[in-house]
Coordinates of C-alpha atoms in Angstrom, one line a residue:
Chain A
X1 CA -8.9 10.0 15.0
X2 CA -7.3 8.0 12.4
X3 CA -5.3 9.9 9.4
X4 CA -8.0 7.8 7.2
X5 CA -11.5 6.1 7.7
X6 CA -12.7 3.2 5.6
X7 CA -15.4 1.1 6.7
X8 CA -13.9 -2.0 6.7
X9 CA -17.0 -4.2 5.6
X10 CA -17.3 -6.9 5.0
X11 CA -20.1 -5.8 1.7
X12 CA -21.8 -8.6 0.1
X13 CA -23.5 -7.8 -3.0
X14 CA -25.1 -9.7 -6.0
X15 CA -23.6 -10.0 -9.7
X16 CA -24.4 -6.9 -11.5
X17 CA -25.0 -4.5 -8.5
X18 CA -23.2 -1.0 -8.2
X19 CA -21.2 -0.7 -5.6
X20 CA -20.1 2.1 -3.6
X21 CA -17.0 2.1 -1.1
X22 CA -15.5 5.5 0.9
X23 CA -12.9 7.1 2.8
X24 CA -12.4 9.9 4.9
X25 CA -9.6 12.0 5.4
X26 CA -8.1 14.7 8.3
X27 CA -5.0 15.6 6.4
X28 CA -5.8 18.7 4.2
X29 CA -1.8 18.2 2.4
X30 CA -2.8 15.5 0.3
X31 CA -3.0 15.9 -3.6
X32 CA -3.0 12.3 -4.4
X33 CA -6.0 9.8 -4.1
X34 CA -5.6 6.3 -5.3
X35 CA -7.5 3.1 -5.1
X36 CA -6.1 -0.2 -5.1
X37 CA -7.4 -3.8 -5.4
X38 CA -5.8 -6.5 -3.1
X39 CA -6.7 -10.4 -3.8
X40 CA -5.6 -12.6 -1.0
X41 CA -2.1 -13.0 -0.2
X42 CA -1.2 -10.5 -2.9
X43 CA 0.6 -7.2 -2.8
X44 CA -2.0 -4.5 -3.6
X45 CA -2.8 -3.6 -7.6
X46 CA -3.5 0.6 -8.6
X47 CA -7.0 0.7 -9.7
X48 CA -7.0 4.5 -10.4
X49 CA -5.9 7.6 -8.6
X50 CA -7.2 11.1 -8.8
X51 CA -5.3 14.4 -8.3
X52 CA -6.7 17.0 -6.0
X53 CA -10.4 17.2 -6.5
X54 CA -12.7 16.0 -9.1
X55 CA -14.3 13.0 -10.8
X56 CA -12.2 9.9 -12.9
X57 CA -13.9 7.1 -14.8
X58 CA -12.0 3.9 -16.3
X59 CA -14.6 1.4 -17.6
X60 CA -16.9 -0.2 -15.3
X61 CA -14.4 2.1 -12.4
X62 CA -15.7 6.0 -11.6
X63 CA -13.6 7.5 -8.5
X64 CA -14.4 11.1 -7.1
X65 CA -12.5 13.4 -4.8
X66 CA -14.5 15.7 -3.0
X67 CA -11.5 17.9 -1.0
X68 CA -13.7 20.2 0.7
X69 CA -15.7 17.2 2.5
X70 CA -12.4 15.0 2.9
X71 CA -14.5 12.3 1.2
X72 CA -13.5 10.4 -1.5
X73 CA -15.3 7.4 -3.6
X74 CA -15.4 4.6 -5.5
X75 CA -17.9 3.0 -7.7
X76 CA -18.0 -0.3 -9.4
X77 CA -20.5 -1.0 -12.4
X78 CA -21.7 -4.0 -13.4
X79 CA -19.8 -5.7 -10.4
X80 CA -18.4 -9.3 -11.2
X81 CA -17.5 -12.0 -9.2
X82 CA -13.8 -10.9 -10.2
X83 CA -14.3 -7.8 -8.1
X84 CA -14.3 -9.8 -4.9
X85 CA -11.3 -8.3 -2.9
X86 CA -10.1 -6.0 -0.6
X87 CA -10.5 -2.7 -2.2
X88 CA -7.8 0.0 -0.4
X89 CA -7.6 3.9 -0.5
X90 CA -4.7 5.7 0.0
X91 CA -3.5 9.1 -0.3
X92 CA -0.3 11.2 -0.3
X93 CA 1.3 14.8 -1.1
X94 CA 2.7 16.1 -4.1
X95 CA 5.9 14.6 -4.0
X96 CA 4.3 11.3 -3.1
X97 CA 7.1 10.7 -0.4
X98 CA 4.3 8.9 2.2
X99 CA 1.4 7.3 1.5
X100 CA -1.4 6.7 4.1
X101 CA -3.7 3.7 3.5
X102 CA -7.0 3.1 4.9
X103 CA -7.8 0.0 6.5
X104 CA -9.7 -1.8 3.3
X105 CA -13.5 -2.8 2.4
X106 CA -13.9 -6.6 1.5
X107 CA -16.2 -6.6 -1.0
X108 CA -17.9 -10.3 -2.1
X109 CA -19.8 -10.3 -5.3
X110 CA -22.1 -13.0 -5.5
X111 CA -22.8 -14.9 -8.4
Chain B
X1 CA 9.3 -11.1 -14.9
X2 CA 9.6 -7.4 -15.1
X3 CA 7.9 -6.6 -12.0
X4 CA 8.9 -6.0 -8.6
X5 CA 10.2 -8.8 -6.6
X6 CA 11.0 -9.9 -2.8
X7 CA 12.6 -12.9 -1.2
X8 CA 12.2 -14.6 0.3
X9 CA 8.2 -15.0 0.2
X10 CA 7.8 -16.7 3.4
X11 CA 10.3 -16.5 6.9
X12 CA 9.7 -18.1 9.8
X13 CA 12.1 -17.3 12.9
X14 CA 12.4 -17.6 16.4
X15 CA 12.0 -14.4 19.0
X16 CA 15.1 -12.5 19.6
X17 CA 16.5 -13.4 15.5
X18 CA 17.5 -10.9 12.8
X19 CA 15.8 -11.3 9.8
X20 CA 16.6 -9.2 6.2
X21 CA 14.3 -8.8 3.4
X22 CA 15.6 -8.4 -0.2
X23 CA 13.1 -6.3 -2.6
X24 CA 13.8 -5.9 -6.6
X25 CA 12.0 -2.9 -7.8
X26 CA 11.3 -2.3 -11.8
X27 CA 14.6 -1.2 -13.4
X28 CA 13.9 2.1 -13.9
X29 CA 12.0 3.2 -11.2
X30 CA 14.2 5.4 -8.3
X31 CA 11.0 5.5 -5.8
X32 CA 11.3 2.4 -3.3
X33 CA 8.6 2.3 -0.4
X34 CA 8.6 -0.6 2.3
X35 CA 5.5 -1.0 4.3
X36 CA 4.3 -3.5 7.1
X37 CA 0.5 -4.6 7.1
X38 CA -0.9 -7.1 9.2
X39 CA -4.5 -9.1 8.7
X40 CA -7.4 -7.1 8.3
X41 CA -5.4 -3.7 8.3
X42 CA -4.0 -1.2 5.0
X43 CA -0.1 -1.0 4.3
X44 CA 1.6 0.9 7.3
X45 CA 4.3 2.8 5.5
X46 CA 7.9 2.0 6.8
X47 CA 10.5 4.2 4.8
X48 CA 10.9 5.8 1.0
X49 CA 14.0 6.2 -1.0
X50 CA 14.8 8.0 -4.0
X51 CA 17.4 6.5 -5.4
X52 CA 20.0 5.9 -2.5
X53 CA 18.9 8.6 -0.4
X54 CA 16.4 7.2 2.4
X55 CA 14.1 10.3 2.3
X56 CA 11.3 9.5 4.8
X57 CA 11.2 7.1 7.7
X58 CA 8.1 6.4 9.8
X59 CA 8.2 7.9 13.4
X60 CA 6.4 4.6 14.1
X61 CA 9.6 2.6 12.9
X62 CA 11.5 1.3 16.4
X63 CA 15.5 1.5 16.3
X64 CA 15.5 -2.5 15.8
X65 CA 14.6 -2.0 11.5
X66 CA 16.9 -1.0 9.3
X67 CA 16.6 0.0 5.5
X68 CA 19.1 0.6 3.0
X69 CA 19.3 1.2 -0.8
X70 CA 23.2 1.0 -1.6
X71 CA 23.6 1.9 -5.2
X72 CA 19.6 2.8 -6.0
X73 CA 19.0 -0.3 -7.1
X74 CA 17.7 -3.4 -4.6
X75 CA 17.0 -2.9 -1.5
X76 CA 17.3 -4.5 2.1
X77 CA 15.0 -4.3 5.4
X78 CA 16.5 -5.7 8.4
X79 CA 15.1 -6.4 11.2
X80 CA 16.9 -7.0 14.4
X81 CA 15.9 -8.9 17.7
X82 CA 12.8 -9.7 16.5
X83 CA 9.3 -9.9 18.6
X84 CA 5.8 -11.8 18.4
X85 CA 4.5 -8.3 17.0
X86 CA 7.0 -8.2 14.2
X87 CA 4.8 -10.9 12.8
X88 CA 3.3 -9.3 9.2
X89 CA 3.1 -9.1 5.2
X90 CA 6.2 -6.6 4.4
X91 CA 5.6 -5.0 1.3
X92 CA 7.7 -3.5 -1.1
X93 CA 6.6 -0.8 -4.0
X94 CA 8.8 1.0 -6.2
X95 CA 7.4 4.1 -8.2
X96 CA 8.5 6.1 -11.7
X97 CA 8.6 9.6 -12.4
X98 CA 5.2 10.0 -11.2
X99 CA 4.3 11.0 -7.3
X100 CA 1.0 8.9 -7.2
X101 CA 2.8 5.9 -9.1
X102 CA 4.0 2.4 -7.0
X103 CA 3.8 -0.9 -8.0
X104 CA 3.8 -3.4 -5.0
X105 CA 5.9 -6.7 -4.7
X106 CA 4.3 -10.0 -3.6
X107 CA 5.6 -9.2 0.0
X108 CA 7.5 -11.3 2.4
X109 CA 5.1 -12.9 5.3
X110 CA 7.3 -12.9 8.7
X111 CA 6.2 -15.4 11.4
X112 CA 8.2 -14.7 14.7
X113 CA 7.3 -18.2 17.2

């Protein structure tokens, strides 16, 4: 089993749609959950990130942390056409001295 | 630019080459990660320093890469005698005061023919 599950997609939605993407975890230590947005040929870009449990929201972004279930979430509102990348979880300790990715969801949003 | 930096962007090198990577992190950051990913597949981390001290070092990472961070500053990733698998985005990150913080670097795309 890998350290962290992400269905890899790819998800094709239209303009406007809510959009929900997920990870799963085995490794009870981490404290840190971040998301991250990666456009073709770029480095990855921090969307949000969430300590220990609990729910964040950042405009049209809402991420949750459900630690007892290993699950954690994100949710696009009002996706755009400008949402269409490869959307990345990762996760580390406290000290945030390794950070385990998941694999990525390519989201499309189709005008 | 005040962002973080690699060079060069793009290597291309024959099997059984050493190759070294040069990444710039923000000025005042003292967290510098290096990570490996290949096409369809999240950042593999590689190896963390804070400051000069290499703190963390994959168990995945063979004895042919090498990372160093001499005065906190830039840092290097070498990797020696390289192989057809080598071939990957390296990414650099460098983080602030906060754990969950890193900023990636374009990346350096390695071709080994």
């Amino acid at each position: 089993q890998k350290e962290v599950e992400q269905d890899p997609g790819p998800l094709s939605v239209p303009e406007g749609a809510i959009v929900s993407l997920n990870c799963t975890y085995s490794n009870s230590a981490f404290q840190y959950f971040m998301w991250y947005r990666q456009y073709s040929r770029k480095g990855p870009e921090l969307l949000m990130y969430t300590y220990s449990s609990g729910n964040k929201e950042d405009g049209r972004f809402t991420a949750q942390v459900d630690k007892s279930s290993k699950y954690i979430s994100l949710f696009i509102r009002d996706s755009q056409p400008s949402d269409s990348a490869t959307y990345l979880c990762a996760m580390s300790g406290f000290y945030g001295q390794n950070f385990v990715f998941g694999p990525g969801t390519r989201l499309s949003v189709l005008p | 630019d005040t962002g973080v930096s690699q060079d060069p962007r793009h290597k291309i090198t024959k099997r059984g080459q050493n190759v070294t990577f040069r990444c710039d992190p923000i000025s005042e950051h003292n967290r510098l990660y290096w990570y490996r990913q290949t096409l369809g597949q999240g950042p593999e981390f590689l190896t963390y320093f804070q400051n000069e001290a290499q703190l963390e070092k994959s168990r995945l990472l063979s004895d042919r890469f090498s990372a160093e961070r001499p005065k906190g500053s830039f840092s290097t990733l070498e990797i020696q005698r390289t192989e057809q698998g080598d071939s990957a985005m390296y990414l650099c990150a460098s983080g602030g005061s906060s754990a969950y913080e890193q900023y990636f670097g374009p990346g350096t795309r390695l071709t080994v023919t």
